[in-house]
Amino acid sequence: MKFLLKPLAVSIALVSTPTLAAGTILGELGSLNASTAGAGSAAITEGAESAYSNPAAMSLVKKSTLTGSLQAFDLNMDYTDNGSSGRFGNGTDGGNAGSVTPLGSVYWVNPISDKWAFGLALASQGGSSVDYGDDWRGSSLISSIDLVTVQVNASVSYKVNEQWAVGLGLVSEYASLLQTQQFTTNISSEYEAGSMEFGVNLGLHYTISEGNMIGLSVRSGLDHTLEGDFKLDRNGNAEVYDASLGLVAPAIVKLSGYHSLNDELALLWSLDWQDWSKNQSSVLILDESGRQANVDRNWKDTYSASVGMHYQLTNQWRLEFGVGYESSPLSGSEANSYNQYPDLPVDDIIRIGTGATYQASEDFSVNLFIEYIDLGSPEINYDAGYGSLSGSYNNDAAIAGITMNWQF
């Protein structure tokens, strides 16, 4: 079993929860602001999504509000080999390892009084579904991986006065992982595990004047320990081992603003920081003997910025647009390509979003949105000791969906 520890650890090491791609968190999935590329999410609430994005902003909700969203996430991960050697010297490039994943979320905010509001959110910051196939060059590291995360947020907000509001949310997140590997023609593995972790979501909201607001959201980090079974199949003979793996969801601090310039046009912005520097290595512990393998990650904190706009076209229709940038957790590293792994390679991210909101009645609205995400072109030069996996990626993704808000 010793010869399996390193490839196993690499292949099932950290896959971040935001994101379905590139090891970053896709905050748009929970905050429902893909149409502005993430801009403004902590400052305003269009429905009940503030129960997730910033509990303090629930103070803006005047009626009991239910919000539901359906989304499709289309991930493209194209690998091109640049001269792999040793065990990685044979096989296919893997084609497009990405997939289309359906997503959904539900939110509810209920004002209890003119000071207090309560909210619930069932949402996800992300997951991943990647399938290279059993015959690609790096199948001894990873053939396929499916990661699903789901969060339940219960939040309260208190309106201190006409300008200030504060909020507190309790977070419970479930993560499940299913991964396969193909070491040789007759040797394969499957790892299936799950974990539940708990954290907090803090919020602060300040109304400068009518149509001008600033919001601050702080989400605590989550340290999952995924526990489950590692099944090794040798020539049809299966051996099952207990195994556990650490999974990091970083702390996130987001500052957002909303500024109405006139009756038609409003500007939105967001700045955020994610604590990815805690992800220095991934540790796999195999069976009760305590055998373990460490994989160096050497990640750094990431930063992002986005700007967007709302344009009120008519009384019922509003157009939305935004662009955003997010740094890579390996940006500026001299050993960037040597710290990449094929589970989900990381790079700088550029977002472009657009959408439209239709106010069907005083109590019902529909938002349609689409966002293109350029996930970069990271290079990988992973030395496994028995060979080197050397190649480059061309990665991008798109999110499209519909959100509906009911007030009652």
Coordinates of N, CA and C in Angstrom, one line a residue, residues 237-405:
N237 N -10.3 -8.1 -6.8 CA -10.3 -8.4 -5.4 C -10.3 -7.1 -4.6
A238 N -11.3 -6.7 -3.9 CA -11.4 -5.4 -3.3 C -11.0 -5.5 -1.8
E239 N -10.2 -4.5 -1.4 CA -9.8 -4.3 0.0 C -10.3 -2.9 0.4
V240 N -10.9 -2.8 1.6 CA -11.5 -1.6 2.0 C -10.8 -1.1 3.3
Y241 N -10.4 0.2 3.3 CA -9.7 0.8 4.4 C -10.4 2.0 4.9
D242 N -10.4 2.3 6.2 CA -10.9 3.5 6.7 C -9.9 4.6 6.3
A243 N -10.4 5.8 6.0 CA -9.5 6.9 5.6 C -10.1 8.2 5.9
S244 N -9.3 9.2 6.1 CA -9.8 10.6 6.4 C -8.9 11.6 5.7
L245 N -9.5 12.7 5.3 CA -8.8 13.8 4.6 C -9.3 15.1 5.0
G246 N -8.3 16.1 5.2 CA -8.7 17.4 5.6 C -9.1 18.2 4.4
L247 N -10.2 19.0 4.5 CA -10.7 19.9 3.5 C -10.9 21.3 4.0
V248 N -10.3 22.3 3.4 CA -10.4 23.7 3.9 C -11.4 24.5 3.1
A249 N -12.2 25.2 3.9 CA -13.1 26.3 3.3 C -12.6 27.6 4.0
P250 N -12.1 28.6 3.3 CA -11.4 29.7 3.9 C -12.3 30.7 4.6
A251 N -11.8 31.4 5.5 CA -12.6 32.6 6.0 C -12.6 33.6 4.9
I252 N -13.8 34.4 4.8 CA -14.0 35.4 3.8 C -14.4 36.7 4.4
V253 N -13.8 37.8 4.0 CA -14.3 39.1 4.4 C -14.6 39.9 3.1
K254 N -15.8 40.4 3.1 CA -16.3 41.1 1.9 C -16.9 42.5 2.3
L255 N -16.5 43.5 1.5 CA -17.0 44.9 1.7 C -17.6 45.3 0.4
S256 N -18.9 45.7 0.4 CA -19.6 46.1 -0.8 C -20.3 47.4 -0.6
G257 N -20.6 48.0 -1.8 CA -21.3 49.3 -1.8 C -22.3 49.3 -2.9
Y258 N -23.4 50.1 -2.7 CA -24.4 50.4 -3.6 C -24.7 51.9 -3.6
H259 N -24.6 52.5 -4.9 CA -24.8 54.0 -5.0 C -25.7 54.3 -6.1
S260 N -26.9 54.9 -5.8 CA -27.8 55.3 -6.8 C -27.4 56.7 -7.3
L261 N -27.1 56.8 -8.6 CA -26.7 58.1 -9.2 C -27.9 58.9 -9.6
N262 N -29.0 58.3 -10.1 CA -30.2 58.9 -10.5 C -31.3 57.9 -10.5
D263 N -32.5 58.3 -11.0 CA -33.6 57.3 -11.0 C -33.3 56.1 -11.9
E264 N -32.4 56.2 -12.8 CA -32.2 55.0 -13.7 C -30.9 54.2 -13.4
L265 N -29.9 54.9 -13.0 CA -28.6 54.3 -12.9 C -28.0 54.1 -11.5
A266 N -27.5 53.0 -11.1 CA -26.9 52.7 -9.8 C -25.6 52.0 -10.1
L267 N -24.6 52.3 -9.3 CA -23.3 51.6 -9.3 C -23.1 50.7 -8.1
L268 N -22.5 49.5 -8.3 CA -22.2 48.6 -7.3 C -20.8 48.1 -7.3
W269 N -20.2 47.8 -6.1 CA -18.9 47.3 -6.1 C -18.7 46.4 -4.9
S270 N -17.6 45.6 -5.0 CA -17.3 44.7 -3.9 C -15.8 44.4 -3.9
L271 N -15.2 44.3 -2.7 CA -13.8 43.9 -2.4 C -13.8 42.8 -1.4
D272 N -13.0 41.7 -1.7 CA -13.0 40.7 -0.7 C -11.6 40.0 -0.6
W273 N -11.5 39.4 0.6 CA -10.2 38.7 0.9 C -10.6 37.3 1.4
Q274 N -9.8 36.3 0.9 CA -10.1 34.9 1.3 C -8.8 34.3 1.9
D275 N -9.0 33.6 3.0 CA -7.8 33.1 3.8 C -7.3 31.8 3.3
W276 N -6.8 31.8 2.1 CA -6.3 30.5 1.5 C -4.9 30.2 2.0
S277 N -4.2 31.1 2.7 CA -2.8 30.8 3.1 C -2.9 29.7 4.2
K278 N -4.0 29.4 4.8 CA -4.1 28.3 5.7 C -4.0 26.9 5.0
N279 N -4.1 26.9 3.7 CA -4.0 25.7 2.9 C -2.6 25.5 2.4
Q280 N -1.7 25.2 3.4 CA -0.3 24.9 3.1 C 0.0 23.5 2.7
S281 N -0.8 22.6 3.1 CA -0.7 21.2 2.8 C -2.0 20.4 3.0
S282 N -2.1 19.3 2.4 CA -3.2 18.4 2.6 C -2.7 17.1 3.2
V283 N -3.4 16.6 4.2 CA -2.9 15.4 4.9 C -4.0 14.3 4.7
L284 N -3.6 13.2 4.2 CA -4.4 12.0 4.1 C -4.0 11.0 5.2
I285 N -4.9 10.5 6.0 CA -4.6 9.4 6.9 C -5.3 8.2 6.5
L286 N -4.6 7.1 6.4 CA -5.2 5.8 5.8 C -5.3 4.8 6.9
D287 N -6.4 4.2 7.1 CA -6.8 3.2 8.0 C -6.3 3.4 9.4
E288 N -6.6 2.5 10.3 CA -6.4 2.7 11.7 C -4.9 2.7 12.1
S289 N -4.1 2.3 11.2 CA -2.6 2.3 11.5 C -2.1 3.7 11.7
G290 N -2.8 4.7 11.1 CA -2.4 6.1 11.2 C -1.4 6.5 10.1
R291 N -1.1 5.6 9.2 CA -0.2 5.9 8.0 C -0.8 7.2 7.3
Q292 N 0.1 8.1 7.0 CA -0.4 9.3 6.4 C 0.6 9.8 5.3
A293 N 0.1 10.7 4.4 CA 0.9 11.3 3.4 C 0.5 12.8 3.4
N294 N 1.5 13.6 3.2 CA 1.4 15.0 3.1 C 1.6 15.5 1.7
V295 N 0.8 16.4 1.2 CA 1.0 17.0 -0.1 C 1.1 18.5 0.1
D296 N 2.2 19.1 -0.3 CA 2.4 20.5 -0.2 C 1.5 21.3 -1.2
R297 N 0.9 22.3 -0.7 CA 0.1 23.2 -1.5 C 0.7 24.6 -1.7
N298 N 1.1 25.1 -0.6 CA 1.8 26.4 -0.6 C 0.9 27.6 -1.2
W299 N -0.3 27.5 -0.8 CA -1.2 28.6 -1.3 C -1.1 29.9 -0.5
K300 N -1.5 31.0 -1.2 CA -1.5 32.3 -0.6 C -2.9 32.8 -0.5
D301 N -3.1 33.9 0.3 CA -4.5 34.5 0.4 C -4.8 35.1 -1.0
T302 N -6.1 35.1 -1.3 CA -6.6 35.7 -2.5 C -7.4 36.9 -2.3
Y303 N -7.4 37.8 -3.3 CA -8.1 39.1 -3.3 C -9.0 39.2 -4.5
S304 N -10.1 39.9 -4.4 CA -10.9 40.1 -5.6 C -11.6 41.4 -5.5
A305 N -11.9 41.9 -6.7 CA -12.6 43.2 -6.8 C -13.6 43.1 -8.0
S306 N -14.8 43.7 -7.8 CA -15.8 43.7 -8.9 C -16.6 45.0 -8.9
V307 N -17.0 45.4 -10.1 CA -17.8 46.6 -10.2 C -19.0 46.3 -11.1
G308 N -20.1 46.9 -10.9 CA -21.3 46.6 -11.7 C -22.3 47.8 -11.7
M309 N -23.3 47.6 -12.5 CA -24.3 48.6 -12.6 C -25.7 48.0 -12.7
H310 N -26.7 48.8 -12.3 CA -28.1 48.5 -12.5 C -28.7 49.7 -13.3
Y311 N -29.4 49.4 -14.4 CA -30.0 50.4 -15.2 C -31.5 50.1 -15.3
Q312 N -32.3 51.1 -14.8 CA -33.8 50.9 -14.8 C -34.3 51.3 -16.2
L313 N -34.6 50.3 -17.0 CA -35.0 50.6 -18.4 C -36.4 51.1 -18.5
T314 N -37.3 50.4 -17.8 CA -38.7 50.9 -17.6 C -39.1 50.6 -16.2
N315 N -40.4 50.9 -15.9 CA -40.9 50.7 -14.6 C -40.8 49.2 -14.2
Q316 N -40.9 48.3 -15.2 CA -40.9 46.9 -14.9 C -39.5 46.2 -15.1
W317 N -38.7 46.7 -16.1 CA -37.5 46.0 -16.5 C -36.3 46.8 -16.0
R318 N -35.3 46.0 -15.5 CA -34.0 46.6 -15.1 C -32.9 45.7 -15.7
L319 N -31.9 46.4 -16.3 CA -30.8 45.7 -16.9 C -29.6 45.7 -15.9
E320 N -28.7 44.7 -15.9 CA -27.6 44.5 -14.9 C -26.4 44.1 -15.7
F321 N -25.2 44.5 -15.2 CA -24.0 44.2 -15.8 C -22.9 44.3 -14.7
G322 N -21.8 43.5 -14.9 CA -20.7 43.6 -13.9 C -19.4 42.9 -14.5
V323 N -18.3 43.3 -14.0 CA -17.0 42.6 -14.3 C -16.2 42.5 -13.0
G324 N -15.4 41.4 -12.9 CA -14.7 41.2 -11.7 C -13.3 40.5 -11.9
Y325 N -12.4 40.6 -11.0 CA -11.1 40.0 -11.0 C -10.8 39.3 -9.7
E326 N -10.2 38.1 -9.7 CA -9.8 37.5 -8.5 C -8.4 36.9 -8.7
S327 N -7.5 37.1 -7.7 CA -6.1 36.6 -7.8 C -6.1 35.1 -7.6
S328 N -5.0 34.5 -8.1 CA -4.8 33.1 -7.9 C -4.1 32.8 -6.5
P329 N -4.5 31.7 -5.9 CA -3.7 31.4 -4.6 C -2.3 31.0 -4.9
L330 N -1.9 30.8 -6.1 CA -0.5 30.6 -6.5 C 0.1 31.7 -7.3
S331 N -0.6 32.8 -7.4 CA 0.0 33.9 -8.2 C 1.3 34.5 -7.6
G332 N 2.2 34.8 -8.4 CA 3.5 35.4 -7.9 C 4.5 34.3 -7.4
S333 N 4.1 33.0 -7.4 CA 4.9 32.0 -6.9 C 5.9 31.5 -8.0
E334 N 7.2 31.5 -7.7 CA 8.2 31.0 -8.7 C 8.0 29.6 -9.0
A335 N 7.4 28.8 -8.1 CA 7.2 27.4 -8.3 C 5.7 27.1 -8.6
N336 N 5.0 28.1 -9.3 CA 3.6 28.0 -9.5 C 3.2 26.6 -10.1
S337 N 3.8 26.3 -11.3 CA 3.5 25.0 -12.0 C 3.8 23.8 -11.2
Y338 N 4.8 23.9 -10.3 CA 5.2 22.7 -9.5 C 4.2 22.5 -8.3
N339 N 3.4 23.5 -7.9 CA 2.5 23.4 -6.9 C 1.0 23.1 -7.4
Q340 N 0.9 23.0 -8.7 CA -0.4 22.7 -9.3 C -0.7 21.2 -9.2
Y341 N -2.0 20.8 -9.1 CA -2.4 19.4 -9.1 C -3.6 19.3 -10.0
P342 N -3.8 18.1 -10.6 CA -4.9 18.0 -11.6 C -6.2 17.8 -11.0
D343 N -6.4 17.9 -9.6 CA -7.7 17.8 -9.1 C -8.5 19.0 -9.5
L344 N -8.0 20.2 -9.3 CA -8.5 21.5 -9.9 C -7.4 22.5 -9.9
P345 N -6.7 22.7 -11.0 CA -5.6 23.7 -11.1 C -6.1 25.1 -11.0
V346 N -5.3 26.0 -10.4 CA -5.8 27.3 -10.1 C -5.0 28.4 -10.9
D347 N -5.7 29.5 -11.1 CA -5.1 30.6 -11.9 C -5.9 31.9 -11.5
D348 N -5.5 33.0 -12.0 CA -6.3 34.2 -11.9 C -7.7 34.0 -12.6
I349 N -8.7 34.7 -12.1 CA -10.1 34.6 -12.6 C -10.6 35.9 -13.0
I350 N -11.2 36.0 -14.2 CA -12.0 37.2 -14.7 C -13.4 36.8 -14.9
R351 N -14.3 37.6 -14.3 CA -15.7 37.4 -14.4 C -16.4 38.5 -15.2
I352 N -17.4 38.1 -16.0 CA -18.2 39.0 -16.8 C -19.7 38.6 -16.6
G353 N -20.5 39.4 -16.0 CA -21.9 38.9 -15.8 C -22.9 39.9 -16.4
T354 N -24.1 39.4 -16.7 CA -25.2 40.3 -17.2 C -26.5 39.6 -16.9
G355 N -27.6 40.4 -16.9 CA -28.9 39.9 -16.6 C -29.9 40.9 -16.6
A356 N -31.2 40.5 -16.3 CA -32.3 41.5 -16.3 C -33.3 41.0 -15.2
T357 N -33.9 42.0 -14.6 CA -35.0 41.7 -13.6 C -36.3 42.3 -14.1
Y358 N -37.3 41.4 -14.0 CA -38.7 41.8 -14.4 C -39.6 41.9 -13.1
Q359 N -40.1 43.1 -12.8 CA -41.0 43.3 -11.7 C -42.4 43.0 -12.2
A360 N -42.9 41.8 -12.0 CA -44.2 41.4 -12.6 C -45.3 42.0 -11.8
S361 N -45.1 42.2 -10.5 CA -46.1 42.8 -9.6 C -45.4 43.4 -8.4
E362 N -46.1 44.0 -7.5 CA -45.5 44.6 -6.3 C -44.8 43.5 -5.5
D363 N -45.4 42.3 -5.5 CA -44.9 41.3 -4.6 C -44.2 40.1 -5.3
F364 N -43.9 40.2 -6.7 CA -43.3 39.1 -7.4 C -42.4 39.7 -8.5
S365 N -41.1 39.1 -8.5 CA -40.1 39.5 -9.5 C -39.4 38.3 -9.9
V366 N -38.8 38.4 -11.2 CA -38.0 37.4 -11.8 C -36.7 38.0 -12.3
N367 N -35.6 37.3 -12.0 CA -34.3 37.7 -12.5 C -33.7 36.6 -13.3
L368 N -33.3 36.9 -14.5 CA -32.5 36.0 -15.4 C -31.1 36.5 -15.5
F369 N -30.1 35.6 -15.5 CA -28.8 36.0 -15.4 C -27.8 35.0 -16.1
I370 N -26.7 35.5 -16.5 CA -25.6 34.6 -17.1 C -24.3 35.3 -16.8
E371 N -23.3 34.4 -16.4 CA -22.0 34.9 -16.1 C -20.9 34.0 -16.8
Y372 N -20.0 34.7 -17.5 CA -18.9 34.0 -18.1 C -17.7 34.1 -17.1
I373 N -16.9 33.0 -16.9 CA -15.8 33.0 -15.9 C -14.6 32.5 -16.7
D374 N -13.6 33.3 -16.9 CA -12.3 32.9 -17.4 C -11.4 32.4 -16.3
L375 N -11.2 31.1 -16.3 CA -10.4 30.5 -15.2 C -8.9 30.4 -15.5
G376 N -8.5 31.0 -16.6 CA -7.1 31.1 -16.9 C -6.5 29.9 -17.6
S377 N -5.2 29.9 -17.7 CA -4.4 28.8 -18.4 C -3.3 28.4 -17.6
P378 N -3.5 27.7 -16.4 CA -2.4 27.3 -15.5 C -1.6 26.2 -16.2
E379 N -0.3 26.2 -15.9 CA 0.6 25.1 -16.3 C 0.9 24.2 -15.1
I380 N 1.1 22.9 -15.4 CA 1.4 22.0 -14.3 C 2.7 21.2 -14.6
N381 N 3.5 21.1 -13.6 CA 4.8 20.3 -13.7 C 4.9 19.5 -12.4
Y382 N 4.1 18.4 -12.3 CA 4.1 17.7 -11.1 C 5.0 16.5 -11.2
D383 N 6.0 16.4 -10.3 CA 7.0 15.3 -10.2 C 6.5 14.3 -9.2
A384 N 6.1 13.1 -9.6 CA 5.7 12.1 -8.7 C 6.7 11.2 -8.2
G385 N 8.0 11.3 -8.7 CA 9.0 10.4 -8.3 C 9.1 9.3 -9.4
Y386 N 8.0 8.8 -9.8 CA 8.0 7.7 -10.9 C 7.7 8.3 -12.2
G387 N 7.7 9.6 -12.3 CA 7.4 10.3 -13.6 C 7.0 11.7 -13.4
S388 N 6.9 12.5 -14.4 CA 6.5 13.9 -14.3 C 5.3 14.2 -15.2
L389 N 4.3 14.8 -14.7 CA 3.1 15.2 -15.4 C 3.3 16.6 -15.8
S390 N 3.5 16.9 -17.1 CA 3.8 18.2 -17.6 C 2.8 18.6 -18.6
G391 N 2.0 19.7 -18.4 CA 1.1 20.1 -19.4 C 0.5 21.5 -19.1
S392 N -0.5 21.9 -19.8 CA -1.2 23.2 -19.6 C -2.7 23.0 -19.8
Y393 N -3.4 23.9 -19.1 CA -4.9 23.9 -19.1 C -5.4 25.1 -19.8
N394 N -6.6 25.0 -20.4 CA -7.4 26.1 -20.9 C -8.8 26.0 -20.2
N395 N -9.0 26.8 -19.2 CA -10.2 26.6 -18.4 C -11.1 27.8 -18.4
D396 N -12.4 27.5 -18.5 CA -13.4 28.5 -18.3 C -14.7 27.9 -17.9
A397 N -15.7 28.7 -17.6 CA -17.0 28.2 -17.1 C -18.1 29.3 -17.3
A398 N -19.3 28.9 -17.2 CA -20.5 29.8 -17.3 C -21.5 29.4 -16.3
I399 N -22.2 30.4 -15.7 CA -23.3 30.1 -14.9 C -24.5 30.8 -15.5
A400 N -25.7 30.1 -15.6 CA -26.9 30.7 -16.1 C -28.0 30.2 -15.2
G401 N -29.0 31.1 -15.0 CA -30.1 30.7 -14.1 C -31.2 31.7 -14.0
I402 N -32.1 31.3 -13.2 CA -33.3 32.2 -12.9 C -33.6 32.2 -11.4
T403 N -33.9 33.4 -10.9 CA -34.2 33.6 -9.5 C -35.6 34.3 -9.4
M404 N -36.4 33.8 -8.5 CA -37.8 34.3 -8.3 C -38.0 34.8 -6.8
N405 N -38.6 35.9 -6.7 CA -38.8 36.5 -5.3 C -40.3 36.7 -5.1

